[in-house]
Short mmCIF file of C-alpha atoms in Angstrom, two decimals:
data_model
loop_
_atom_site.label_atom_id
_atom_site.label_comp_id
_atom_site.label_asym_id
_atom_site.label_seq_id
_atom_site.Cartn_x
_atom_site.Cartn_y
_atom_site.Cartn_z
CA UNK A 1 154.67 40.61 86.63
CA UNK A 2 158.05 41.58 85.95
CA UNK A 3 160.63 38.83 85.78
CA UNK A 4 164.37 38.13 85.11
CA UNK A 5 165.83 34.93 83.87
CA UNK A 6 169.33 33.48 83.72
CA UNK A 7 168.96 30.47 82.47
CA UNK A 8 173.05 29.23 82.60
CA UNK A 9 173.76 28.58 86.33
CA UNK A 10 177.34 28.12 85.58
CA UNK A 11 179.50 28.91 82.69
CA UNK A 12 183.23 28.26 82.02
CA UNK A 13 185.65 30.10 79.85
CA UNK A 14 189.34 29.92 78.96
CA UNK A 15 191.79 32.64 80.08
CA UNK A 16 191.95 35.00 77.15
CA UNK A 17 188.80 33.85 75.45
CA UNK A 18 185.06 35.13 74.82
CA UNK A 19 182.25 34.29 76.82
CA UNK A 20 178.31 35.29 76.55
CA UNK A 21 176.25 35.11 79.71
CA UNK A 22 172.44 35.33 78.81
CA UNK A 23 169.56 37.37 80.42
CA UNK A 24 165.92 37.61 79.38
CA UNK A 25 163.29 39.70 81.12
CA UNK A 26 159.45 40.33 80.85
CA UNK A 27 157.83 43.56 81.43
CA UNK A 28 155.29 45.78 80.01
CA UNK A 29 157.23 49.28 80.68
CA UNK A 30 158.77 50.93 77.95
CA UNK A 31 161.37 52.90 79.81
CA UNK A 32 163.58 50.87 82.24
CA UNK A 33 167.39 50.19 83.01
CA UNK A 34 169.27 47.02 82.82
CA UNK A 35 172.15 45.98 84.97
CA UNK A 36 174.74 43.50 85.00
CA UNK A 37 176.51 43.32 88.43
CA UNK A 38 179.65 41.16 89.29
CA UNK A 39 179.80 39.59 92.86
CA UNK A 40 183.39 37.93 93.50
CA UNK A 41 183.92 35.80 96.51
CA UNK A 42 184.69 38.97 98.24
CA UNK A 43 180.93 39.21 98.53
CA UNK A 44 180.54 43.05 97.07
CA UNK A 45 178.33 43.53 94.28
CA UNK A 46 180.00 45.58 91.47
CA UNK A 47 178.50 47.59 88.43
CA UNK A 48 179.78 45.98 85.49
CA UNK A 49 177.58 47.60 82.63
CA UNK A 50 174.25 49.58 82.35
CA UNK A 51 171.89 49.91 79.53
CA UNK A 52 169.29 52.42 79.04
CA UNK A 53 165.83 50.96 77.14
CA UNK A 54 165.47 53.96 74.97
CA UNK A 55 168.91 53.45 73.59
CA UNK A 56 169.27 51.46 70.78
CA UNK A 57 173.31 51.48 70.79
CA UNK A 58 174.56 48.42 72.99
CA UNK A 59 176.58 49.67 75.98
CA UNK A 60 180.44 48.82 75.93
CA UNK A 61 182.72 49.30 79.20
CA UNK A 62 186.40 48.25 78.14
CA UNK A 63 186.39 44.29 77.65
CA UNK A 64 182.25 44.11 78.47
CA UNK A 65 179.68 44.83 76.12
CA UNK A 66 176.13 43.99 75.79
CA UNK A 67 173.74 42.74 73.03
CA UNK A 68 170.33 44.54 73.76
CA UNK A 69 167.37 43.23 72.10
CA UNK A 70 164.50 45.32 73.14
CA UNK A 71 161.72 43.30 71.14
CA UNK A 72 163.06 40.08 72.19
CA UNK A 73 163.75 41.22 75.80
CA UNK A 74 166.90 39.77 75.88
CA UNK A 75 169.99 41.23 77.40
CA UNK A 76 173.30 39.29 77.09
CA UNK A 77 176.79 40.05 78.63
CA UNK A 78 179.73 39.75 76.38
CA UNK A 79 183.24 39.36 78.26
CA UNK A 80 186.24 39.70 75.57
CA UNK A 81 189.94 38.57 76.50
CA UNK A 82 188.47 36.95 80.07
CA UNK A 83 190.92 37.36 83.07
CA UNK A 84 191.09 35.34 86.17
CA UNK A 85 189.69 38.21 88.08
CA UNK A 86 186.47 38.12 85.94
CA UNK A 87 185.74 34.50 88.09
CA UNK A 88 182.35 35.52 90.02
CA UNK A 89 178.90 35.25 90.18
CA UNK A 90 177.18 37.52 87.70
CA UNK A 91 173.81 38.91 88.22
CA UNK A 92 171.46 40.55 85.52
CA UNK A 93 169.12 43.00 87.03
CA UNK A 94 166.02 45.11 85.56
CA UNK A 95 164.56 48.20 87.20
CA UNK A 96 163.99 51.86 87.65
CA UNK A 97 163.84 52.25 91.14
CA UNK A 98 163.09 48.67 92.40
CA UNK A 99 165.50 46.12 91.03
CA UNK A 100 164.56 42.55 89.98
CA UNK A 101 167.47 40.26 90.14
CA UNK A 102 168.08 37.11 88.10
CA UNK A 103 169.39 33.92 90.04
CA UNK A 104 172.79 34.75 88.61
CA UNK A 105 175.47 32.80 86.77
CA UNK A 106 178.50 31.55 88.30
CA UNK A 107 181.53 32.23 85.91
CA UNK A 108 184.57 30.16 86.26
CA UNK A 109 187.89 31.28 84.36
CA UNK A 110 190.37 28.56 83.62
CA UNK A 111 194.15 29.20 83.18
CA UNK B 1 183.99 58.28 94.47
CA UNK B 2 181.37 55.29 94.35
CA UNK B 3 182.01 54.03 97.81
CA UNK B 4 179.43 52.79 100.23
CA UNK B 5 180.65 51.61 103.41
CA UNK B 6 179.23 48.90 105.76
CA UNK B 7 180.14 48.06 109.45
CA UNK B 8 180.68 45.82 110.96
CA UNK B 9 182.02 43.13 108.27
CA UNK B 10 181.14 40.29 110.19
CA UNK B 11 178.42 40.04 113.56
CA UNK B 12 177.81 37.05 115.29
CA UNK B 13 174.59 37.24 117.65
CA UNK B 14 172.40 35.24 119.91
CA UNK B 15 168.43 35.17 119.45
CA UNK B 16 167.76 37.63 122.38
CA UNK B 17 170.59 40.16 121.59
CA UNK B 18 170.04 43.46 120.21
CA UNK B 19 172.39 45.09 117.63
CA UNK B 20 172.78 47.27 114.59
CA UNK B 21 174.42 47.38 111.02
CA UNK B 22 175.52 50.72 109.83
CA UNK B 23 175.61 52.07 106.21
CA UNK B 24 177.29 55.19 105.21
CA UNK B 25 178.00 57.11 101.55
CA UNK B 26 179.12 60.14 100.84
CA UNK B 27 178.20 60.55 97.02
CA UNK B 28 175.21 62.85 97.74
CA UNK B 29 172.79 60.34 96.75
CA UNK B 30 169.17 60.48 98.33
CA UNK B 31 167.99 56.83 98.19
CA UNK B 32 169.35 54.16 100.36
CA UNK B 33 168.58 50.36 100.18
CA UNK B 34 168.87 47.23 102.48
CA UNK B 35 169.01 43.94 100.99
CA UNK B 36 169.20 40.39 102.22
CA UNK B 37 171.24 37.86 100.61
CA UNK B 38 171.38 33.99 101.22
CA UNK B 39 174.15 31.93 99.91
CA UNK B 40 174.06 31.38 95.99
CA UNK B 41 170.87 33.52 95.68
CA UNK B 42 170.20 37.13 94.24
CA UNK B 43 169.61 39.88 96.83
CA UNK B 44 166.26 40.42 98.10
CA UNK B 45 164.93 44.01 98.66
CA UNK B 46 164.05 44.69 102.17
CA UNK B 47 163.87 48.58 102.72
CA UNK B 48 164.12 51.59 100.63
CA UNK B 49 164.52 55.26 102.08
CA UNK B 50 164.00 58.25 99.81
CA UNK B 51 164.81 61.60 100.92
CA UNK B 52 165.46 60.17 104.26
CA UNK B 53 161.66 58.68 104.40
CA UNK B 54 161.04 55.19 104.36
CA UNK B 55 159.23 54.69 100.74
CA UNK B 56 159.29 50.77 100.36
CA UNK B 57 159.05 47.94 103.06
CA UNK B 58 158.81 44.69 101.30
CA UNK B 59 156.73 43.21 104.47
CA UNK B 60 159.84 42.59 106.41
CA UNK B 61 159.26 41.31 109.97
CA UNK B 62 159.32 43.80 112.92
CA UNK B 63 162.55 42.26 114.50
CA UNK B 64 164.33 44.52 111.61
CA UNK B 65 163.82 48.11 112.26
CA UNK B 66 165.42 50.26 109.83
CA UNK B 67 166.39 53.87 110.56
CA UNK B 68 167.65 56.80 108.30
CA UNK B 69 169.30 59.51 110.74
CA UNK B 70 170.56 61.80 107.49
CA UNK B 71 170.98 61.46 103.83
CA UNK B 72 174.40 59.85 104.24
CA UNK B 73 173.58 57.07 107.00
CA UNK B 74 171.23 54.10 107.12
CA UNK B 75 170.91 51.82 110.08
CA UNK B 76 169.33 48.58 110.41
CA UNK B 77 168.46 47.51 113.99
CA UNK B 78 168.22 44.00 114.85
CA UNK B 79 166.27 42.53 117.80
CA UNK B 80 165.00 38.95 118.49
CA UNK B 81 166.26 37.46 115.53
CA UNK B 82 166.22 33.78 114.14
CA UNK B 83 168.50 31.47 112.92
CA UNK B 84 166.96 31.72 109.58
CA UNK B 85 167.78 35.47 109.38
CA UNK B 86 171.49 34.35 109.18
CA UNK B 87 172.73 36.05 105.64
CA UNK B 88 174.90 38.64 103.99
CA UNK B 89 173.20 42.00 104.61
CA UNK B 90 174.14 44.54 101.70
CA UNK B 91 173.53 48.24 101.64
CA UNK B 92 173.05 50.33 98.50
CA UNK B 93 172.28 53.71 97.40
CA UNK B 94 171.39 55.66 94.41
CA UNK B 95 170.78 59.21 93.35
CA UNK B 96 167.09 58.61 93.22
CA UNK B 97 164.45 58.05 90.78
CA UNK B 98 163.17 62.00 90.67
CA UNK B 99 166.66 62.92 89.60
CA UNK B 100 167.19 63.72 85.57
CA UNK B 101 170.89 62.38 85.55
CA UNK B 102 170.79 59.27 83.57
CA UNK B 103 172.73 57.64 86.36
CA UNK B 104 169.70 58.39 88.80
CA UNK B 105 168.82 54.51 89.21
CA UNK B 106 171.89 52.93 89.35
CA UNK B 107 172.76 51.40 92.59
CA UNK B 108 175.96 51.26 94.10
CA UNK B 109 176.33 48.41 96.76
CA UNK B 110 178.67 48.32 100.13
CA UNK B 111 180.66 45.31 101.02
CA UNK B 112 178.31 43.86 102.97
CA UNK B 113 177.63 42.50 106.77
CA UNK B 114 178.05 38.70 107.05
CA UNK B 115 175.42 37.98 110.25
CA UNK B 116 175.19 34.75 111.90
CA UNK B 117 172.33 34.18 114.48
CA UNK B 118 172.96 31.62 116.85
#
């Protein structure tokens, strides 16, 4: 069975600092996608970053970057220069058509 | 434009009522999804439509009835719901897994409908 694990229920980071959210997954597939979504109190799930499993290069989107370790089945999200607006629930997801979500990590940003 | 819209934002209904949730996207996506999300939990997949045909039903009770009138619209008809059905209902869309573009399987979510069943 395919699973996604987020072992940090809650994380805190000081404004302007860097934080890393962890995600591990289990699958026997070789070609798949991995995603990080952000869900602020406004509720909407917002795509943060996407990684294709066949690409060795780690994806980056402005202040957001991933550390993708395919052999270790690890997909962590690094947020640099954290901002108050980054405070949200972050979900890691695995899938090609049907997503499997992790349980989420609540990120608090301290002013 | 990566926008998915959902109406209404909030809905309160009794257990004997019939209501509908609506979802719309204008990105030319051919796959649309309904999710149910309880507080502090990840979204749970309910239904998937691909090219306007139901392709996945995650053993959802029949009191939830999906409908896809065209490629841009997705409805969820509600009837005889229970209080435990109270949740955030999210709609999403994607290009479809049959596509060649690398964005094929990326799902874009709407803002959700907060449903309360009394």
